[in-house]
Amino acid sequence: MDLQLSKRLQKVANYVPKGARLLDVGSDHAYLPIFLLQMGYCDFAIAGEVVNGPYQSALKNVSEHGLTSKIDVRLANGLSAFEEADNIDTITICGMGGRLIADILNNDIDKLQHVKTLVLQPNNREDDLRKWLAANDFEIVAEDILTENDKCYEILVVKHGHMNLTAKELRFGPFLLSNNTTVFKEKWQNELNKLTFALNSNPNSKIEERAILEDKIQDIKEVLDES
Ligand code: SAM
């Protein structure tokens, strides 16, 4: 039976190069690898999962879809799920915080040497993830943004390379800034509303805290005004 992916994972799947040998870190139910194999977009995948419950669920799903010969489900922490002999060329890490994704990459950075493409979908702290990528000789080659169930998600497609990002690009995303889509504007309008509410509802907060909030608000206003 064909798997119906969430809109978020469907978008991530679109950025996985055709014919990839994939590692999906934090695969949970292994939905993404199952979909990619079913569609013929991927030849081989490892579904890596560090927690036993989701690992068992990934094992069961892969088996029920008849894909045990093409998807290896491994109980493993981060990038320890693969060895050089697996010839992994693409890694997806989705549905985690930006800092956790950066930590996972940082913990085994040497293993990324032969990996060509990273497709990362942080749930928050995208700025910290971009900072880590820039500092470690990675380059963002595409970005996407979507909403699903009232939540906003960003996707970063990454290759080895160099990039110099301004503070504004780190926060808003270089491609997201220039593409300036409706979803992007909605995300930052919501953030602006939240920060303005926080500022106004704490009139007695410390001057330094107010200054930080005011700077953040000003940056967002500038970006929204440019659109
Ligand atoms: N990637 C799926 C998605 O986007 O729908 C699942 C996201 S779920 C919120 C995060 C999963 O990552 C959990 O199943 C968690 O156990 C797993 N995880 C967290 N840290 C991990 C790590 N260091 N290595 C492997 N899996 C990890």
mmCIF file of C-alpha atoms and ligand atoms in Angstrom:
data_model
loop_
_atom_site.group_PDB
_atom_site.id
_atom_site.type_symbol
_atom_site.label_atom_id
_atom_site.label_comp_id
_atom_site.label_asym_id
_atom_site.label_seq_id
_atom_site.Cartn_x
_atom_site.Cartn_y
_atom_site.Cartn_z
ATOM 1 C CA MET A 1 0.000 0.000 0.000
ATOM 2 C CA ASP A 2 1.360 3.421 -0.962
ATOM 3 C CA LEU A 3 2.238 5.653 1.938
ATOM 4 C CA GLN A 4 0.661 9.098 2.282
ATOM 5 C CA LEU A 5 3.296 11.490 3.600
ATOM 6 C CA SER A 6 2.628 14.682 5.558
ATOM 7 C CA LYS A 7 2.965 17.882 3.517
ATOM 8 C CA ARG A 8 6.152 18.653 5.484
ATOM 9 C CA LEU A 9 7.883 15.348 4.718
ATOM 10 C CA GLN A 10 6.594 15.444 1.137
ATOM 11 C CA LYS A 11 8.431 18.739 0.648
ATOM 12 C CA VAL A 12 11.574 17.294 2.223
ATOM 13 C CA ALA A 13 11.292 14.291 -0.127
ATOM 14 C CA ASN A 14 11.266 16.657 -3.117
ATOM 15 C CA TYR A 15 14.797 17.785 -2.224
ATOM 16 C CA VAL A 16 16.311 14.302 -1.932
ATOM 17 C CA PRO A 17 18.349 13.746 -5.117
ATOM 18 C CA LYS A 18 17.013 10.970 -7.349
ATOM 19 C CA GLY A 19 18.911 7.719 -6.903
ATOM 20 C CA ALA A 20 20.202 8.781 -3.476
ATOM 21 C CA ARG A 21 21.654 6.373 -0.929
ATOM 22 C CA LEU A 22 19.976 7.895 2.075
ATOM 23 C CA LEU A 23 20.393 8.023 5.826
ATOM 24 C CA ASP A 24 17.312 9.403 7.599
ATOM 25 C CA VAL A 25 18.359 10.341 11.149
ATOM 26 C CA GLY A 26 15.546 10.230 13.719
ATOM 27 C CA SER A 27 13.370 8.279 11.338
ATOM 28 C CA ASP A 28 10.615 7.493 13.866
ATOM 29 C CA HIS A 29 8.106 5.479 11.750
ATOM 30 C CA ALA A 30 10.499 5.380 8.749
ATOM 31 C CA TYR A 31 7.811 7.140 6.694
ATOM 32 C CA LEU A 32 10.253 9.226 4.659
ATOM 33 C CA PRO A 33 12.521 6.326 3.553
ATOM 34 C CA ILE A 34 9.483 4.110 2.830
ATOM 35 C CA PHE A 35 7.957 6.821 0.620
ATOM 36 C CA LEU A 36 11.230 7.468 -1.241
ATOM 37 C CA LEU A 37 11.783 3.762 -1.913
ATOM 38 C CA GLN A 38 8.167 3.197 -2.976
ATOM 39 C CA MET A 39 8.380 6.083 -5.435
ATOM 40 C CA GLY A 40 11.656 4.715 -6.813
ATOM 41 C CA TYR A 41 13.423 7.972 -5.885
ATOM 42 C CA CYS A 42 15.902 6.148 -3.678
ATOM 43 C CA ASP A 43 17.799 2.892 -4.177
ATOM 44 C CA PHE A 44 18.761 2.200 -0.586
ATOM 45 C CA ALA A 45 18.094 3.837 2.760
ATOM 46 C CA ILE A 46 19.029 3.526 6.395
ATOM 47 C CA ALA A 47 16.380 4.562 8.895
ATOM 48 C CA GLY A 48 18.355 5.560 12.008
ATOM 49 C CA GLU A 49 16.551 5.921 15.320
ATOM 50 C CA VAL A 50 17.966 6.278 18.838
ATOM 51 C CA VAL A 51 14.831 5.447 20.866
ATOM 52 C CA ASN A 52 13.584 1.862 21.036
ATOM 53 C CA GLY A 53 9.828 2.563 20.619
ATOM 54 C CA PRO A 54 10.142 4.512 17.334
ATOM 55 C CA TYR A 55 12.852 2.049 16.197
ATOM 56 C CA GLN A 56 10.427 -0.875 16.653
ATOM 57 C CA SER A 57 7.733 1.057 14.831
ATOM 58 C CA ALA A 58 10.147 1.756 11.931
ATOM 59 C CA LEU A 59 11.079 -1.970 11.778
ATOM 60 C CA LYS A 60 7.398 -2.961 11.655
ATOM 61 C CA ASN A 61 6.471 -0.409 8.983
ATOM 62 C CA VAL A 62 9.411 -1.289 6.741
ATOM 63 C CA SER A 63 8.534 -4.977 7.015
ATOM 64 C CA GLU A 64 4.804 -4.378 6.369
ATOM 65 C CA HIS A 65 5.690 -2.446 3.204
ATOM 66 C CA GLY A 66 7.930 -5.311 2.012
ATOM 67 C CA LEU A 67 11.035 -3.128 1.971
ATOM 68 C CA THR A 68 13.375 -4.944 4.386
ATOM 69 C CA SER A 69 15.896 -5.642 1.618
ATOM 70 C CA LYS A 70 16.124 -1.940 0.714
ATOM 71 C CA ILE A 71 15.710 -0.109 4.026
ATOM 72 C CA ASP A 72 18.010 -0.994 6.905
ATOM 73 C CA VAL A 73 16.487 0.092 10.221
ATOM 74 C CA ARG A 74 19.253 0.721 12.756
ATOM 75 C CA LEU A 75 19.042 1.547 16.446
ATOM 76 C CA ALA A 76 21.730 4.219 16.624
ATOM 77 C CA ASN A 77 22.566 7.692 17.832
ATOM 78 C CA GLY A 78 22.831 10.280 15.043
ATOM 79 C CA LEU A 79 25.457 9.627 12.381
ATOM 80 C CA SER A 80 26.694 6.450 14.078
ATOM 81 C CA ALA A 81 23.879 4.788 12.085
ATOM 82 C CA PHE A 82 26.144 4.551 9.025
ATOM 83 C CA GLU A 83 29.619 3.357 8.050
ATOM 84 C CA GLU A 84 31.767 4.372 5.096
ATOM 85 C CA ALA A 85 30.916 1.041 3.413
ATOM 86 C CA ASP A 86 27.228 2.077 3.251
ATOM 87 C CA ASN A 87 28.172 4.713 0.669
ATOM 88 C CA ILE A 88 25.579 7.126 1.973
ATOM 89 C CA ASP A 89 25.476 10.283 -0.173
ATOM 90 C CA THR A 90 22.415 12.030 1.288
ATOM 91 C CA ILE A 91 21.290 12.607 4.862
ATOM 92 C CA THR A 92 17.903 13.879 6.017
ATOM 93 C CA ILE A 93 17.368 15.116 9.586
ATOM 94 C CA CYS A 94 13.826 16.360 10.170
ATOM 95 C CA GLY A 95 11.460 17.338 12.933
ATOM 96 C CA MET A 96 14.071 18.263 15.558
ATOM 97 C CA GLY A 97 15.375 21.513 16.959
ATOM 98 C CA GLY A 98 18.042 23.351 14.968
ATOM 99 C CA ARG A 99 20.557 23.034 17.799
ATOM 100 C CA LEU A 100 20.038 19.273 18.089
ATOM 101 C CA ILE A 101 20.512 18.896 14.313
ATOM 102 C CA ALA A 102 23.748 20.925 14.535
ATOM 103 C CA ASP A 103 24.924 18.759 17.489
ATOM 104 C CA ILE A 104 24.195 15.547 15.573
ATOM 105 C CA LEU A 105 26.234 16.815 12.604
ATOM 106 C CA ASN A 106 29.003 18.181 14.824
ATOM 107 C CA ASN A 107 29.400 14.949 16.819
ATOM 108 C CA ASP A 108 30.555 13.018 13.726
ATOM 109 C CA ILE A 109 31.586 15.757 11.335
ATOM 110 C CA ASP A 110 34.382 13.635 9.776
ATOM 111 C CA LYS A 111 31.785 11.151 8.514
ATOM 112 C CA LEU A 112 30.213 13.880 6.376
ATOM 113 C CA GLN A 113 33.227 14.070 4.048
ATOM 114 C CA HIS A 114 31.692 11.818 1.373
ATOM 115 C CA VAL A 115 28.094 12.900 1.924
ATOM 116 C CA LYS A 116 26.995 15.219 -0.873
ATOM 117 C CA THR A 117 23.603 16.524 0.248
ATOM 118 C CA LEU A 118 21.977 17.271 3.584
ATOM 119 C CA VAL A 119 18.245 18.019 3.720
ATOM 120 C CA LEU A 120 17.528 19.515 7.124
ATOM 121 C CA GLN A 121 14.160 20.452 8.558
ATOM 122 C CA PRO A 122 14.629 22.176 11.913
ATOM 123 C CA ASN A 123 11.536 22.900 14.008
ATOM 124 C CA ASN A 124 13.190 25.922 15.633
ATOM 125 C CA ARG A 125 16.548 27.751 16.052
ATOM 126 C CA GLU A 126 17.151 27.778 12.318
ATOM 127 C CA ASP A 127 19.595 30.668 12.936
ATOM 128 C CA ASP A 128 21.845 28.477 15.133
ATOM 129 C CA LEU A 129 21.827 25.741 12.519
ATOM 130 C CA ARG A 130 22.763 28.207 9.738
ATOM 131 C CA LYS A 131 25.553 29.555 11.959
ATOM 132 C CA TRP A 132 26.945 26.044 12.495
ATOM 133 C CA LEU A 133 26.749 25.250 8.763
ATOM 134 C CA ALA A 134 28.563 28.468 7.789
ATOM 135 C CA ALA A 135 31.285 27.861 10.389
ATOM 136 C CA ASN A 136 31.864 24.297 9.208
ATOM 137 C CA ASP A 137 32.230 24.760 5.447
ATOM 138 C CA PHE A 138 28.725 23.985 4.374
ATOM 139 C CA GLU A 139 26.666 26.015 1.952
ATOM 140 C CA ILE A 140 22.898 26.340 1.777
ATOM 141 C CA VAL A 141 21.857 25.793 -1.848
ATOM 142 C CA ALA A 142 18.083 26.052 -1.407
ATOM 143 C CA GLU A 143 15.536 26.802 1.271
ATOM 144 C CA ASP A 144 11.811 26.236 1.521
ATOM 145 C CA ILE A 145 9.089 27.149 3.970
ATOM 146 C CA LEU A 146 5.613 25.741 4.521
ATOM 147 C CA THR A 147 2.784 25.637 7.017
ATOM 148 C CA GLU A 148 0.973 22.530 8.134
ATOM 149 C CA ASN A 149 -1.569 22.298 10.967
ATOM 150 C CA ASP A 150 -0.879 25.933 11.883
ATOM 151 C CA LYS A 151 2.834 25.298 12.291
ATOM 152 C CA CYS A 152 5.531 26.788 10.136
ATOM 153 C CA TYR A 153 8.495 24.701 8.983
ATOM 154 C CA GLU A 154 11.710 25.615 7.200
ATOM 155 C CA ILE A 155 13.761 23.265 5.016
ATOM 156 C CA LEU A 156 17.461 23.789 4.291
ATOM 157 C CA VAL A 157 19.208 21.976 1.442
ATOM 158 C CA VAL A 158 22.935 21.901 2.093
ATOM 159 C CA LYS A 159 26.128 20.927 0.280
ATOM 160 C CA HIS A 160 29.844 21.275 1.049
ATOM 161 C CA GLY A 161 30.989 24.797 0.254
ATOM 162 C CA HIS A 162 31.437 28.261 1.661
ATOM 163 C CA MET A 163 28.941 30.916 2.554
ATOM 164 C CA ASN A 164 29.151 34.232 4.338
ATOM 165 C CA LEU A 165 25.823 35.101 5.857
ATOM 166 C CA THR A 166 24.868 38.444 7.350
ATOM 167 C CA ALA A 167 23.110 38.495 10.734
ATOM 168 C CA LYS A 168 19.872 39.078 8.837
ATOM 169 C CA GLU A 169 20.454 36.085 6.546
ATOM 170 C CA LEU A 170 21.303 33.862 9.524
ATOM 171 C CA ARG A 171 17.998 34.720 11.125
ATOM 172 C CA PHE A 172 15.665 34.864 8.161
ATOM 173 C CA GLY A 173 17.453 32.543 5.716
ATOM 174 C CA PRO A 174 19.243 33.820 2.583
ATOM 175 C CA PHE A 175 16.880 32.177 0.072
ATOM 176 C CA LEU A 176 13.754 32.654 2.174
ATOM 177 C CA LEU A 177 14.557 36.376 2.420
ATOM 178 C CA SER A 178 14.904 36.841 -1.297
ATOM 179 C CA ASN A 179 11.972 34.585 -2.229
ATOM 180 C CA ASN A 180 9.784 36.450 0.261
ATOM 181 C CA THR A 181 6.777 34.133 -0.063
ATOM 182 C CA THR A 182 3.385 34.623 1.580
ATOM 183 C CA VAL A 183 4.199 31.880 4.100
ATOM 184 C CA PHE A 184 7.469 33.632 4.984
ATOM 185 C CA LYS A 185 5.656 36.942 5.532
ATOM 186 C CA GLU A 186 3.005 35.218 7.674
ATOM 187 C CA LYS A 187 5.663 33.542 9.813
ATOM 188 C CA TRP A 188 7.438 36.803 10.564
ATOM 189 C CA GLN A 189 4.214 38.769 11.038
ATOM 190 C CA ASN A 190 3.234 36.197 13.718
ATOM 191 C CA GLU A 191 6.660 36.478 15.321
ATOM 192 C CA LEU A 192 6.379 40.269 15.267
ATOM 193 C CA ASN A 193 2.979 40.084 16.989
ATOM 194 C CA LYS A 194 4.362 37.762 19.677
ATOM 195 C CA LEU A 195 7.415 39.917 20.391
ATOM 196 C CA THR A 196 5.360 43.120 20.459
ATOM 197 C CA PHE A 197 2.926 41.493 22.886
ATOM 198 C CA ALA A 198 5.838 40.357 25.097
ATOM 199 C CA LEU A 199 7.306 43.868 25.082
ATOM 200 C CA ASN A 200 4.024 45.582 25.906
ATOM 201 C CA SER A 201 2.931 43.145 28.572
ATOM 202 C CA ASN A 202 6.146 43.554 30.586
ATOM 203 C CA PRO A 203 6.566 47.344 30.901
ATOM 204 C CA ASN A 204 8.783 46.908 33.977
ATOM 205 C CA SER A 205 11.268 44.468 32.437
ATOM 206 C CA LYS A 206 14.969 45.327 32.480
ATOM 207 C CA ILE A 207 16.244 47.928 30.011
ATOM 208 C CA GLU A 208 18.652 45.417 28.430
ATOM 209 C CA GLU A 209 15.870 42.848 27.921
ATOM 210 C CA ARG A 210 13.638 45.491 26.334
ATOM 211 C CA ALA A 211 16.472 46.595 24.073
ATOM 212 C CA ILE A 212 16.984 43.019 22.809
ATOM 213 C CA LEU A 213 13.265 42.664 22.077
ATOM 214 C CA GLU A 214 13.127 46.091 20.403
ATOM 215 C CA ASP A 215 16.070 45.179 18.153
ATOM 216 C CA LYS A 216 14.400 41.918 17.144
ATOM 217 C CA ILE A 217 11.140 43.747 16.428
ATOM 218 C CA GLN A 218 12.941 46.395 14.371
ATOM 219 C CA ASP A 219 14.716 43.750 12.266
ATOM 220 C CA ILE A 220 11.435 42.000 11.488
ATOM 221 C CA LYS A 221 9.728 45.283 10.615
ATOM 222 C CA GLU A 222 12.519 46.117 8.182
ATOM 223 C CA VAL A 223 12.213 42.727 6.482
ATOM 224 C CA LEU A 224 8.423 42.986 6.233
ATOM 225 C CA ASP A 225 8.616 46.591 4.997
ATOM 226 C CA GLU A 226 10.950 45.530 2.197
ATOM 227 C CA SER A 227 8.335 43.122 0.893
HETATM 228 N N1 SAM B 1 12.032 12.595 11.327
HETATM 229 C C1 SAM B 1 10.634 12.326 11.656
HETATM 230 C C2 SAM B 1 9.761 13.444 11.159
HETATM 231 O O1 SAM B 1 10.294 14.486 10.779
HETATM 232 O O2 SAM B 1 8.542 13.268 11.148
HETATM 233 C C3 SAM B 1 10.450 12.139 13.153
HETATM 234 C C4 SAM B 1 10.603 13.391 13.952
HETATM 235 S S1 SAM B 1 10.491 13.034 15.684
HETATM 236 C C5 SAM B 1 9.858 14.507 16.301
HETATM 237 C C6 SAM B 1 12.202 13.069 16.140
HETATM 238 C C7 SAM B 1 12.786 11.663 16.183
HETATM 239 O O3 SAM B 1 14.198 11.782 16.241
HETATM 240 C C8 SAM B 1 12.356 10.886 17.412
HETATM 241 O O4 SAM B 1 11.867 9.634 17.009
HETATM 242 C C9 SAM B 1 13.634 10.776 18.245
HETATM 243 O O5 SAM B 1 13.693 9.597 18.974
HETATM 244 C C10 SAM B 1 14.705 10.837 17.159
HETATM 245 N N2 SAM B 1 16.021 11.313 17.588
HETATM 246 C C11 SAM B 1 16.308 12.350 18.401
HETATM 247 N N3 SAM B 1 17.641 12.480 18.554
HETATM 248 C C12 SAM B 1 18.212 11.498 17.819
HETATM 249 C C13 SAM B 1 19.555 11.091 17.585
HETATM 250 N N4 SAM B 1 20.584 11.720 18.151
HETATM 251 N N5 SAM B 1 19.777 10.036 16.763
HETATM 252 C C14 SAM B 1 18.741 9.379 16.195
HETATM 253 N N6 SAM B 1 17.446 9.698 16.396
HETATM 254 C C15 SAM B 1 17.193 10.751 17.195
#
